[in-house]
Coordinates of C-alpha atoms in Angstrom, one line a residue:
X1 CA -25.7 19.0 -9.0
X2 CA -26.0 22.0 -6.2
X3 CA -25.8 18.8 -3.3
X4 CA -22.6 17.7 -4.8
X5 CA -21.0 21.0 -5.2
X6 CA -22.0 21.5 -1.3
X7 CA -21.0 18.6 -0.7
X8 CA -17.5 19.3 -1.9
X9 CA -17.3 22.7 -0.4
X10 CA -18.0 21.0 2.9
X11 CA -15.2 18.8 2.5
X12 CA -12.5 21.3 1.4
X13 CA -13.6 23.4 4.4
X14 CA -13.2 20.4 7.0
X15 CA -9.9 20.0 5.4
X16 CA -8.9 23.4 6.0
X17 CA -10.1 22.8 9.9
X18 CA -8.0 20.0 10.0
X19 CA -4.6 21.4 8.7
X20 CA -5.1 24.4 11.0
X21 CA -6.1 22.2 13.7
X22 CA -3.3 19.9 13.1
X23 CA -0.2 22.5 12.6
X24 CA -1.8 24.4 16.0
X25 CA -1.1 21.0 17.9
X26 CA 2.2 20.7 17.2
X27 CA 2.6 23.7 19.4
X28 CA 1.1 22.1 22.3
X29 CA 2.9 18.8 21.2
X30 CA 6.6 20.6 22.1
X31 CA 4.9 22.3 25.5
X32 CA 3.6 18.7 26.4
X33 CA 6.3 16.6 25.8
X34 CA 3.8 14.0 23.7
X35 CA 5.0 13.1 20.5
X36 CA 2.7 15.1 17.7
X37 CA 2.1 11.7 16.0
X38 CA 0.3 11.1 18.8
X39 CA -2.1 13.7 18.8
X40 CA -2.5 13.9 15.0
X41 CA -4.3 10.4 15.5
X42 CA -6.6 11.9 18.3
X43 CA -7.6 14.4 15.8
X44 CA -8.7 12.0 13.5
X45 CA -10.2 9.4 15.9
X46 CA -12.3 13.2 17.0
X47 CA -13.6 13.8 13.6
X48 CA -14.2 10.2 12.5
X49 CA -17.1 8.3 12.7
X50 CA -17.2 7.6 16.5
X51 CA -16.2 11.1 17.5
X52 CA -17.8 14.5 16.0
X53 CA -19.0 11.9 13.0
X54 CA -17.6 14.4 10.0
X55 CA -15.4 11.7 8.5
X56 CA -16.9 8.0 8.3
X57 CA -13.8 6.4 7.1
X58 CA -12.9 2.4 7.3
X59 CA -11.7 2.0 3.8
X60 CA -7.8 -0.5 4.1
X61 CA -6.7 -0.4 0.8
X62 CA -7.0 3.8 1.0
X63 CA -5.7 3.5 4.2
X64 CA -2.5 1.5 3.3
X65 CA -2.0 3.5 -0.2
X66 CA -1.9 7.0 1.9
X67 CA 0.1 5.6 4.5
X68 CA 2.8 4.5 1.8
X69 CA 2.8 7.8 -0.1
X70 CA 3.3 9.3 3.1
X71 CA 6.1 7.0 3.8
X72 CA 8.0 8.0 0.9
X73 CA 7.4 11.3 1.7
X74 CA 8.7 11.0 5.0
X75 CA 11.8 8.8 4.2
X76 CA 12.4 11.4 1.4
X77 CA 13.1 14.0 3.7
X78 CA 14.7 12.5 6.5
X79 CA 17.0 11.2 4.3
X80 CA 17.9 14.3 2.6
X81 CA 18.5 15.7 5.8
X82 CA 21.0 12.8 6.9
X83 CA 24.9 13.5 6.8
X84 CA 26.8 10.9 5.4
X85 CA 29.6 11.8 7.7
X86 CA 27.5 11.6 10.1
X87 CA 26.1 7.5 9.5
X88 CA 29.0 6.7 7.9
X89 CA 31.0 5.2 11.1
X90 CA 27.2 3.7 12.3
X91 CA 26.4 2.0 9.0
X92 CA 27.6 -1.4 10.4
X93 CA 25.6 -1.4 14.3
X94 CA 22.5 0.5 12.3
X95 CA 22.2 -2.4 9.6
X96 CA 22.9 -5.2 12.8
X97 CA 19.9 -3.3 14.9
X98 CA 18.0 -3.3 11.8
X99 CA 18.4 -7.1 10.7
X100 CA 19.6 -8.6 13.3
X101 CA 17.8 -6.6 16.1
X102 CA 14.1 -6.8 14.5
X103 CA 14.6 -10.6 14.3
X104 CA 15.6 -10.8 18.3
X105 CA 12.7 -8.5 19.1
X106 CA 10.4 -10.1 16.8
X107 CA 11.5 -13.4 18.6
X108 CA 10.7 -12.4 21.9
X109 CA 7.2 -10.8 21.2
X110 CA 5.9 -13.5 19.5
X111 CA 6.0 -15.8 22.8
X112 CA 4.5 -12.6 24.5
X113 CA 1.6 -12.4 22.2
X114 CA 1.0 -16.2 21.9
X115 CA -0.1 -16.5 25.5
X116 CA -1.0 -12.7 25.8
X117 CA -3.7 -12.8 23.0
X118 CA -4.2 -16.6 23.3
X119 CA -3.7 -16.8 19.3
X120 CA -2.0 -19.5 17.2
X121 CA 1.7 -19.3 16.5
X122 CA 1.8 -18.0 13.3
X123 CA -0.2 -14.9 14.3
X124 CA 1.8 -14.4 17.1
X125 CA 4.7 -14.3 14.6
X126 CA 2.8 -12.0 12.5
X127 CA 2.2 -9.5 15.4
X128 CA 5.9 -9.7 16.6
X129 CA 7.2 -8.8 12.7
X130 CA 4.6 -6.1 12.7
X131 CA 5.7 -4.2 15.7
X132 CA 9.4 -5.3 15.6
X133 CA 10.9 -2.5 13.5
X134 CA 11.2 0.9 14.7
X135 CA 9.3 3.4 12.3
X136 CA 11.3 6.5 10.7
X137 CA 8.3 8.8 10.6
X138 CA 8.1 8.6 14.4
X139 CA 12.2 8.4 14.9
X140 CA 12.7 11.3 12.5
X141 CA 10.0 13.6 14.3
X142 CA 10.6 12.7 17.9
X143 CA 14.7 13.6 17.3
X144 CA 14.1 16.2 15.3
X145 CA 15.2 19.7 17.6
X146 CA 16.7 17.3 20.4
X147 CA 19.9 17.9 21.5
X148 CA 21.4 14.0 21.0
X149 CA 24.6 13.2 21.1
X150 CA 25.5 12.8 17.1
X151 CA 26.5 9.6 17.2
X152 CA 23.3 7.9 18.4
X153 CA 21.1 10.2 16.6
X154 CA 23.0 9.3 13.5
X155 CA 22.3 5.8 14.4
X156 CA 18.5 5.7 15.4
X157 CA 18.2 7.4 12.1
X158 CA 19.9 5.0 9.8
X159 CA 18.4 2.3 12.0
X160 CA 14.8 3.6 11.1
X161 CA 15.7 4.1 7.8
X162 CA 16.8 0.8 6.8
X163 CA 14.8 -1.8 8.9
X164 CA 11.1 -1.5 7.1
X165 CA 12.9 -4.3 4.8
X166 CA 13.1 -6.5 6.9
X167 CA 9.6 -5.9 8.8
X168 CA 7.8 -5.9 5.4
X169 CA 9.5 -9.0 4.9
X170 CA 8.5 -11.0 8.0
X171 CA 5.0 -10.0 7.6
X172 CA 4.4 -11.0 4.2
X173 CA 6.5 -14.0 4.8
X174 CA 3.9 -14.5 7.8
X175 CA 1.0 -13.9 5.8
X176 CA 2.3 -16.2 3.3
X177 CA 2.3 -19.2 6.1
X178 CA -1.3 -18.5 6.9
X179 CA -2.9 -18.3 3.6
X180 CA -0.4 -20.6 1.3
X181 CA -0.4 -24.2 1.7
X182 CA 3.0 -24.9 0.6
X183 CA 5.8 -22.3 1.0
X184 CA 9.7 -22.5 0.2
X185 CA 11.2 -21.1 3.3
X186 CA 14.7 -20.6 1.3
X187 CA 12.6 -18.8 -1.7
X188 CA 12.0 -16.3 0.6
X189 CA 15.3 -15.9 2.9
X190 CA 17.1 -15.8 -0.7
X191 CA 13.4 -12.8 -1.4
X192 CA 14.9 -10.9 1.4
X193 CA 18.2 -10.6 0.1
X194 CA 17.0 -9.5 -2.9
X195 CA 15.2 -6.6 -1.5
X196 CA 18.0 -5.3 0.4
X197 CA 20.5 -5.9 -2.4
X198 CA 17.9 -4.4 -5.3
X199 CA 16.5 -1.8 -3.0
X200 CA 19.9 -0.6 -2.1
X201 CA 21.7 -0.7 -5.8
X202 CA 18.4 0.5 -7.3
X203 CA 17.9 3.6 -4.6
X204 CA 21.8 4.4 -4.8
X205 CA 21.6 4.5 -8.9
X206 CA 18.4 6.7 -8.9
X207 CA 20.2 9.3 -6.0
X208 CA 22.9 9.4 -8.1
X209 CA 21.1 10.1 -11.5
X210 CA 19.2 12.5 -9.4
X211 CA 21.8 14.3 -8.3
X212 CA 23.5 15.0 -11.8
X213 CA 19.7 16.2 -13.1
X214 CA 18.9 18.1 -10.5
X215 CA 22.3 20.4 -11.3
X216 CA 22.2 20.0 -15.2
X217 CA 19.0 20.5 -16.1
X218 CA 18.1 24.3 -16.5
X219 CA 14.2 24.8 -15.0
X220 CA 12.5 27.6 -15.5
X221 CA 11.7 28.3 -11.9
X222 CA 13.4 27.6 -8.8
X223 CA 10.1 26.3 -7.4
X224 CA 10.0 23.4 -10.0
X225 CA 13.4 21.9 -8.4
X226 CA 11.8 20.4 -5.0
X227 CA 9.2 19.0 -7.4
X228 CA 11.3 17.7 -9.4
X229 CA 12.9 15.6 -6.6
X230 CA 10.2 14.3 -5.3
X231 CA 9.5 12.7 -8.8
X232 CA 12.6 10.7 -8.5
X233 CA 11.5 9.7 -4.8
X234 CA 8.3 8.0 -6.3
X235 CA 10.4 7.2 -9.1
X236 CA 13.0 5.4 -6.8
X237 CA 10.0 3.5 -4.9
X238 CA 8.2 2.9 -8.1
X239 CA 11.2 0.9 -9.5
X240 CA 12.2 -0.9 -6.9
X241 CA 8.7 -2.3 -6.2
X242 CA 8.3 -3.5 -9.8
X243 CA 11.8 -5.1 -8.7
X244 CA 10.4 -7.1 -6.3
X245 CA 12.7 -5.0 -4.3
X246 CA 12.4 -2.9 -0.9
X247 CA 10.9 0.5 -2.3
X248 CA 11.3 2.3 1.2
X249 CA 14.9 1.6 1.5
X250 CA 15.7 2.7 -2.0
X251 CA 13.5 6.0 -1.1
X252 CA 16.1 6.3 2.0
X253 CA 18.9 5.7 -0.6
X254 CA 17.9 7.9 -2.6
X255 CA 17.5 10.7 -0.7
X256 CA 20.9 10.3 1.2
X257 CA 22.7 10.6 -2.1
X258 CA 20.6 13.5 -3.0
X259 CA 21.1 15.3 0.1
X260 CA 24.7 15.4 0.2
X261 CA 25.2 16.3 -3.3
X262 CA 26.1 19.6 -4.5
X263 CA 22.4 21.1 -5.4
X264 CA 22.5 24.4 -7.2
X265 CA 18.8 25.0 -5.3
X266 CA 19.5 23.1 -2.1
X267 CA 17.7 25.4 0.0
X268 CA 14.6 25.2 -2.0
X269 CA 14.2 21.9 -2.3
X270 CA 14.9 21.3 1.8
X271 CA 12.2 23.4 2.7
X272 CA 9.9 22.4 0.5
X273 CA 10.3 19.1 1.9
X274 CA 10.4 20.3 5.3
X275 CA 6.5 21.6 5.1
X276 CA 5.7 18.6 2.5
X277 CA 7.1 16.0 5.0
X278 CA 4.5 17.7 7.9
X279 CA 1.8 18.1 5.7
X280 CA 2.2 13.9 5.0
X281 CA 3.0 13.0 8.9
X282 CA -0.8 15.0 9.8
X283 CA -2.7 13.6 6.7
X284 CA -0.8 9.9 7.3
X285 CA -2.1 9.6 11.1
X286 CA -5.3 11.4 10.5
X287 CA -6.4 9.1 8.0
X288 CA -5.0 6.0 10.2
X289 CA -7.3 8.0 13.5
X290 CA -9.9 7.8 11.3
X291 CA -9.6 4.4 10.1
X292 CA -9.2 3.2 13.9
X293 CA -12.4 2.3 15.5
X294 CA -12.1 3.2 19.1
X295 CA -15.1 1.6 20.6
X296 CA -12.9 -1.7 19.5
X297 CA -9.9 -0.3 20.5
X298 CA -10.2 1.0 24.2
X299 CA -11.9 -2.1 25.3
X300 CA -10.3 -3.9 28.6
X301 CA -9.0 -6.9 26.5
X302 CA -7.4 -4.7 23.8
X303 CA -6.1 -2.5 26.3
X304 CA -4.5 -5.4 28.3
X305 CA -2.9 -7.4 26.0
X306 CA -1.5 -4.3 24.2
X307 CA -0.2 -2.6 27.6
X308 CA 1.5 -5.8 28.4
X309 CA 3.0 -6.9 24.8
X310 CA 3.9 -3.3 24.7
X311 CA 5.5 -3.4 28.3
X312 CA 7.4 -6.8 26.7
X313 CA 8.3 -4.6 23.7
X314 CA 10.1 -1.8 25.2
X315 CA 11.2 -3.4 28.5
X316 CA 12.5 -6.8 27.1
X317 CA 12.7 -7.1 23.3
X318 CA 14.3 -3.4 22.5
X319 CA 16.5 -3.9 24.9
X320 CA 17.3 -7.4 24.7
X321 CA 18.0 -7.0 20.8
X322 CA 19.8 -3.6 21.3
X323 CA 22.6 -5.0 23.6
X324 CA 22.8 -8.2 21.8
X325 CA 23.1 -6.8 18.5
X326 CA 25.4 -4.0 19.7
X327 CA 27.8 -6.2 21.4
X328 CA 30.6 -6.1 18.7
X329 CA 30.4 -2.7 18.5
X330 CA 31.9 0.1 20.9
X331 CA 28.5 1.6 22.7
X332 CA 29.1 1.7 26.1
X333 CA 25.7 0.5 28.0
X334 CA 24.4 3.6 28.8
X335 CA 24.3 4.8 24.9
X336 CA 22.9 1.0 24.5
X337 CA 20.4 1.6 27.2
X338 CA 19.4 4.8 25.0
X339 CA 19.2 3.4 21.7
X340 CA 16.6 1.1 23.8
X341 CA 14.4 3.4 24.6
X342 CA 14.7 5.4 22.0
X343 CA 13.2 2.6 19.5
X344 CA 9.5 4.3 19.1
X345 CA 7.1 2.5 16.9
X346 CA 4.9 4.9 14.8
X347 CA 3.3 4.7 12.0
X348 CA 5.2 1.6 10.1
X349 CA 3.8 -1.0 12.2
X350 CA 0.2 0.3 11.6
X351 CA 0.4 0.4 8.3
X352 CA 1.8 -3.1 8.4
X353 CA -1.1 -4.2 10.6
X354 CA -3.9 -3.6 8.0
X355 CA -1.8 -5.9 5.7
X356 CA -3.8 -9.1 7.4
X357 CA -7.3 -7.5 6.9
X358 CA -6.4 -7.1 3.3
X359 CA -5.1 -10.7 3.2
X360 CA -8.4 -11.7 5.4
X361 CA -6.7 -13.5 8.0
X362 CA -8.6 -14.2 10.8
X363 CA -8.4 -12.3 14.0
X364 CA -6.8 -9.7 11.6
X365 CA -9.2 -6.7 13.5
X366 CA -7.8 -8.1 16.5
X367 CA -4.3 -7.8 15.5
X368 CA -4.8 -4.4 14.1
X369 CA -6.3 -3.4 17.5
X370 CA -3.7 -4.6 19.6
X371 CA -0.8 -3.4 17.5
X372 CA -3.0 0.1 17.2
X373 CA -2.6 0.4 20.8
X374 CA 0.6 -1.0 21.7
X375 CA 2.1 1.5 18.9
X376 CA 0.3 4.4 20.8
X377 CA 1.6 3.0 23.8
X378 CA 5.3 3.0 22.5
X379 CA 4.7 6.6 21.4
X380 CA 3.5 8.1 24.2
X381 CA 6.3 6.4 26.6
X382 CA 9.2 6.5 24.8
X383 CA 8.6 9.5 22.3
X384 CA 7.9 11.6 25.0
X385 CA 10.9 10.8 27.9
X386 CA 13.7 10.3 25.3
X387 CA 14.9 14.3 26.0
X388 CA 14.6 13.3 29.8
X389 CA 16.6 9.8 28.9
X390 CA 19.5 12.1 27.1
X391 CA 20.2 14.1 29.8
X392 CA 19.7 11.6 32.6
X393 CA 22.7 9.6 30.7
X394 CA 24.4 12.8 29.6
X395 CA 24.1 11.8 26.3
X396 CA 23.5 15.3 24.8
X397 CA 25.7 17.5 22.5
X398 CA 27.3 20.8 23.4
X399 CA 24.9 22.5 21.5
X400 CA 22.2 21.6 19.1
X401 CA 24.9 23.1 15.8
X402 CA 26.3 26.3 14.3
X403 CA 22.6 28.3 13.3
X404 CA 21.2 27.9 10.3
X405 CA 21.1 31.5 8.3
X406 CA 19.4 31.8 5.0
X407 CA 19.2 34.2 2.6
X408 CA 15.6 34.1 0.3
X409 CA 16.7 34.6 -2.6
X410 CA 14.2 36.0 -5.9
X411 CA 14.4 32.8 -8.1
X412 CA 17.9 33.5 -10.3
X413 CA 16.4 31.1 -12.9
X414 CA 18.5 30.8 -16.1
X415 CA 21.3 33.3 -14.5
X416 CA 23.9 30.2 -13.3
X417 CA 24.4 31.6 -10.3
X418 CA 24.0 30.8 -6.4
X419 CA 24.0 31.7 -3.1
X420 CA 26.8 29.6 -0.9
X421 CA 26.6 29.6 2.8
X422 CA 29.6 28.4 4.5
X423 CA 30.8 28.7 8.5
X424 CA 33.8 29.5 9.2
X425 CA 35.8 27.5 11.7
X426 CA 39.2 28.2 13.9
X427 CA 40.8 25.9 11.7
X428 CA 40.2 27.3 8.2
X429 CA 43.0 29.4 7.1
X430 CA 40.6 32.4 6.1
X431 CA 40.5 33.5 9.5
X432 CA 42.2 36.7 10.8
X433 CA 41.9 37.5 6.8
X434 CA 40.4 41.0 5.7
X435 CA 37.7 40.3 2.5
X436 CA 40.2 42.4 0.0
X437 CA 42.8 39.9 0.4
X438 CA 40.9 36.8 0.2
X439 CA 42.1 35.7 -3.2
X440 CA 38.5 34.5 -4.0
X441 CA 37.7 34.8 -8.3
X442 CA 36.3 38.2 -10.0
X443 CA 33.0 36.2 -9.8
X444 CA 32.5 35.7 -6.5
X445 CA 30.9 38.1 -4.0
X446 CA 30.5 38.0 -0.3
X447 CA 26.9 39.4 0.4
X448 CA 26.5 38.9 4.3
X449 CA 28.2 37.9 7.1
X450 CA 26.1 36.4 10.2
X451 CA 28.4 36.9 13.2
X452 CA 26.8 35.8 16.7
X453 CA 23.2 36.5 15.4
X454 CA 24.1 40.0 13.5
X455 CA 23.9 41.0 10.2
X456 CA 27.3 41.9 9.4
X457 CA 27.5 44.3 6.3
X458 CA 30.9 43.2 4.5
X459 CA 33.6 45.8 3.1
X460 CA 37.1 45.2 2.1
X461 CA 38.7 46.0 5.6
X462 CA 36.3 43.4 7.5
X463 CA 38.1 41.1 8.9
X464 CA 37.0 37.2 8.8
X465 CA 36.4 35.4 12.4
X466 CA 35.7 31.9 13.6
X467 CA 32.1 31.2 14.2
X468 CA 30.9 33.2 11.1
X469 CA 28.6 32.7 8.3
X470 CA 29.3 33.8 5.1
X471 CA 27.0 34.1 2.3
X472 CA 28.8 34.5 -1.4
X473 CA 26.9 34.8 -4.8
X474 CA 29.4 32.5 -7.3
X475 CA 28.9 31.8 -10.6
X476 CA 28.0 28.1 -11.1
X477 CA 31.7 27.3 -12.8
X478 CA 33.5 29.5 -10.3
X479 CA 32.1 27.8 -7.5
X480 CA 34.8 24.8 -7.1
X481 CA 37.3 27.6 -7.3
X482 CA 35.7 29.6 -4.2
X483 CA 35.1 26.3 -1.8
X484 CA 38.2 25.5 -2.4
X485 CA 39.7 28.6 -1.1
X486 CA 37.2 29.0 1.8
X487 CA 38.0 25.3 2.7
X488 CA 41.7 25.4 3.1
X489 CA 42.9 24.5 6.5
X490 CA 45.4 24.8 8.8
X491 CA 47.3 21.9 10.3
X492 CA 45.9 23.0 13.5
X493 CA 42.7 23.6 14.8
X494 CA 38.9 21.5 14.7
X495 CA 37.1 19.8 12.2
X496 CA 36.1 22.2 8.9
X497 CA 32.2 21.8 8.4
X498 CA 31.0 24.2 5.0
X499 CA 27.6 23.7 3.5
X500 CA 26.9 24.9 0.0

């Protein structure tokens, strides 16, 4: 009883080690340029069996679970965090690059790793499906703080968020070729239809249902609302799944729908997501470091076949698929050279690779190995020169956005009231206005105004300026009545952009 209770308190203290460890290297992940993905798996190669020997870890079905939970968890938040403004006009060149353009660069790495790994060609096919989709935990984290022009942020984003369809789809289908002795070929294109269609109706049904509970139902706490959002994430993949659907793409559905609805506790739920998301990026690639064994791994024939099917990858297939599936739409070649490089694998295709060793295909540690690598590879190339590939192509935004100022609020509970942020901008008509003759309701006060970085303390003779932030606490019914007076325009001016 005492060795098991050491035991355990061993454990939870190596665990503690790692999460300081971990959040500590994303500090020298943004001074080195390397893509904290990238580290995160050196931390857990270090502790695992071959390294400092803490961790002896080789389990795939644990492996494959954690790196789906984490998944969700990852798509949850992205997705939250995507505008719909923003991927509306790229819905049509994101859902091309993600069908269209993971079949080309699929296409083309299976003749690379046919000869390359002198395999048969079904396993080629399997490793091209596995590291033909770009992965959203990667995407998400490498853009995250960049300053990308909008529109092809917007689109890598969508892109990675829709495409593990169609990569969970070639693999199994794959699989399926190597380990079933009859297969209908049209049960399975009309399989893949299914999962987009049910993934997509299921994910949109759930955001929306979401949405309406998340601003209905009176909690307790404040600190109960990000968890309660995160039930309908697992909720949304959980469905779909027992669908026969895509369960990642109605995650990302999902959480688009929630994130640009109305939430009485938006800012709550964002940032709990914000550390959760982190805390399942370092636990998803430490446990995939650990599972790695690297005395397999950084051998001369791993490395060589991975260097050159990833040099294929990211010099030929991206960028063959990119401009051929981009061709109907208006990119000119230097944002089509971007979206190239900017097509980092991560943690998708890894995940996908233990699929074969659970299905006990042979040369399935091989094909782990070499898509292990060729993923680290992609990573550590493209993750960490995509800044560098923005500027080169002046592809970059004016600035990285209006600043972000929130108030933390004491949890209001069962008070139906809120906290609204909104920015002003030249072209709303509440500029030049002074607060006492804003004809906002009884209900309604302003609390702060952020002006160039300052505190501004408001009184009825402050006058209202472009470029500010206000902060109003509204009463829940009032709070139509109050965006609808901060968001009148002129005819005049820029875009309005308001954020409650």
């Amino acid at each position: 009883m005492i060795q098991e209770i050491l035991q355990s308190n061993q454990f939870i203290m190596l665990m503690a080690l790692l999460l300081i460890v971990s959040i500590i290297v994303t500090k020298f992940s943004s001074r080195l340029g390397v893509p904290s993905l990238v580290l995160f798996i050196l931390v857990g190669m270090m502790v695992g069996n071959e390294g400092l020997g803490f961790i002896n870890f080789d389990n795939p079905e644990i492996a494959q679970l954690v790196g789906v939970i984490a998944l969700i968890i990852i798509l949850f938040e992205g997705g939250m965090l995507t505008k719909w403004k923003d991927i509306r006009p790229v819905i049509a060149p994101s859902l091309t690059l993600a069908t269209v353009g993971v079949v080309l660069t699929t296409g083309i790495v299976v003749v690379a790793a046919k000869y390359v790994l002198h395999i048969g060609w079904v396993e080629a096919m399997l490793v091209g499906a596995i590291v033909g989709s770009t992965d959203a935990a990667a995407v998400f984290a490498v853009l995250k703080g960049k300053n990308v022009d909008g529109k092809l942020e917007a689109t890598l984003e969508a892109e990675s968020g829709t495409n593990d369809p169609m990569a969970v789809f070639l693999t199994i289908s794959f699989i399926q070729l190597l380990t079933v002795d009859q297969v209908n070929i049209f049960g399975m294109v009309g399989s893949f239809f299914w999962q987009m269609g049910a993934g997509l109706v299921v994910g949109a049904a759930i955001g929306y249902g979401a949405s309406f509970a998340l601003n209905r139902i009176n909690l307790d706490s404040s600190g109960l609302y990000p968890l309660f959002a995160l039930g309908f994430a697992f909720l949304s993949y959980g469905a779909s799944s027992l669908l026969q659907a895509s369960g990642l793409l109605a995650v990302y559905v999902t959480a688009v729908i929630i994130g640009n609805a109305e939430l009485a506790y938006r800012y709550s739920i964002l940032r709990f997501h914000e550390g959760f998301g982190w805390m399942a990026q370092i636990l998803m690639f430490i446990i995939l470091g650990l599972f790695v064994t690297p005395s397999e791994v950084f051998t001369w024939p791993v490395m060589s076949g991975g260097l050159l099917i990833a040099g294929v990858l990211i010099f030929i297939a991206r960028p063959a698929a990119a401009f051929l599936s981009l061709s109907g739409f208006s990119f000119t070649w230097r944002e089509k050279v971007f979206l190239s490089w900017a097509g980092v694998r991560g943690a998708v295709p890894i995940v996908l690779a233990i699929f074969p060793m659970l299905a006990d295909i042979d040369n399935s540690q091989v094909i782990f190995n070499v898509v292990f690598f060729t993923v680290l590879t992609s990573a550590l190339i493209q993750g960490s020169s995509i800044t560098w590939m923005a500027d080169r192509f002046k592809l970059v935004s004016d600035k990285l956005g209006n600043p972000i100022h929130s108030l933390e609020l004491i949890s209001i509970g069962k008070a139906n009231v809120e906290m609204i942020e909104f920015e002003v901008t030249p072209r709303n008509v509440v500029v030049g206005q002074k607060l006492e003759d804003m004809e906002l309701p009884d209900r309604a006060l302003i609390n702060a105004i952020i002006r160039k970085g300052d505190v501004i303390t408001p009184y009825g003779q402050t006058e209202i300026k472009a470029g500010d932030t206000l902060y109003i606490l509204v009463s829940r019914k009032n709070k139509k009545e109050v965006k609808k007076v901060l968001e009148a325009v002129t005819d005049h001016g820029y875009h309005e952009k308001s954020r409650a």
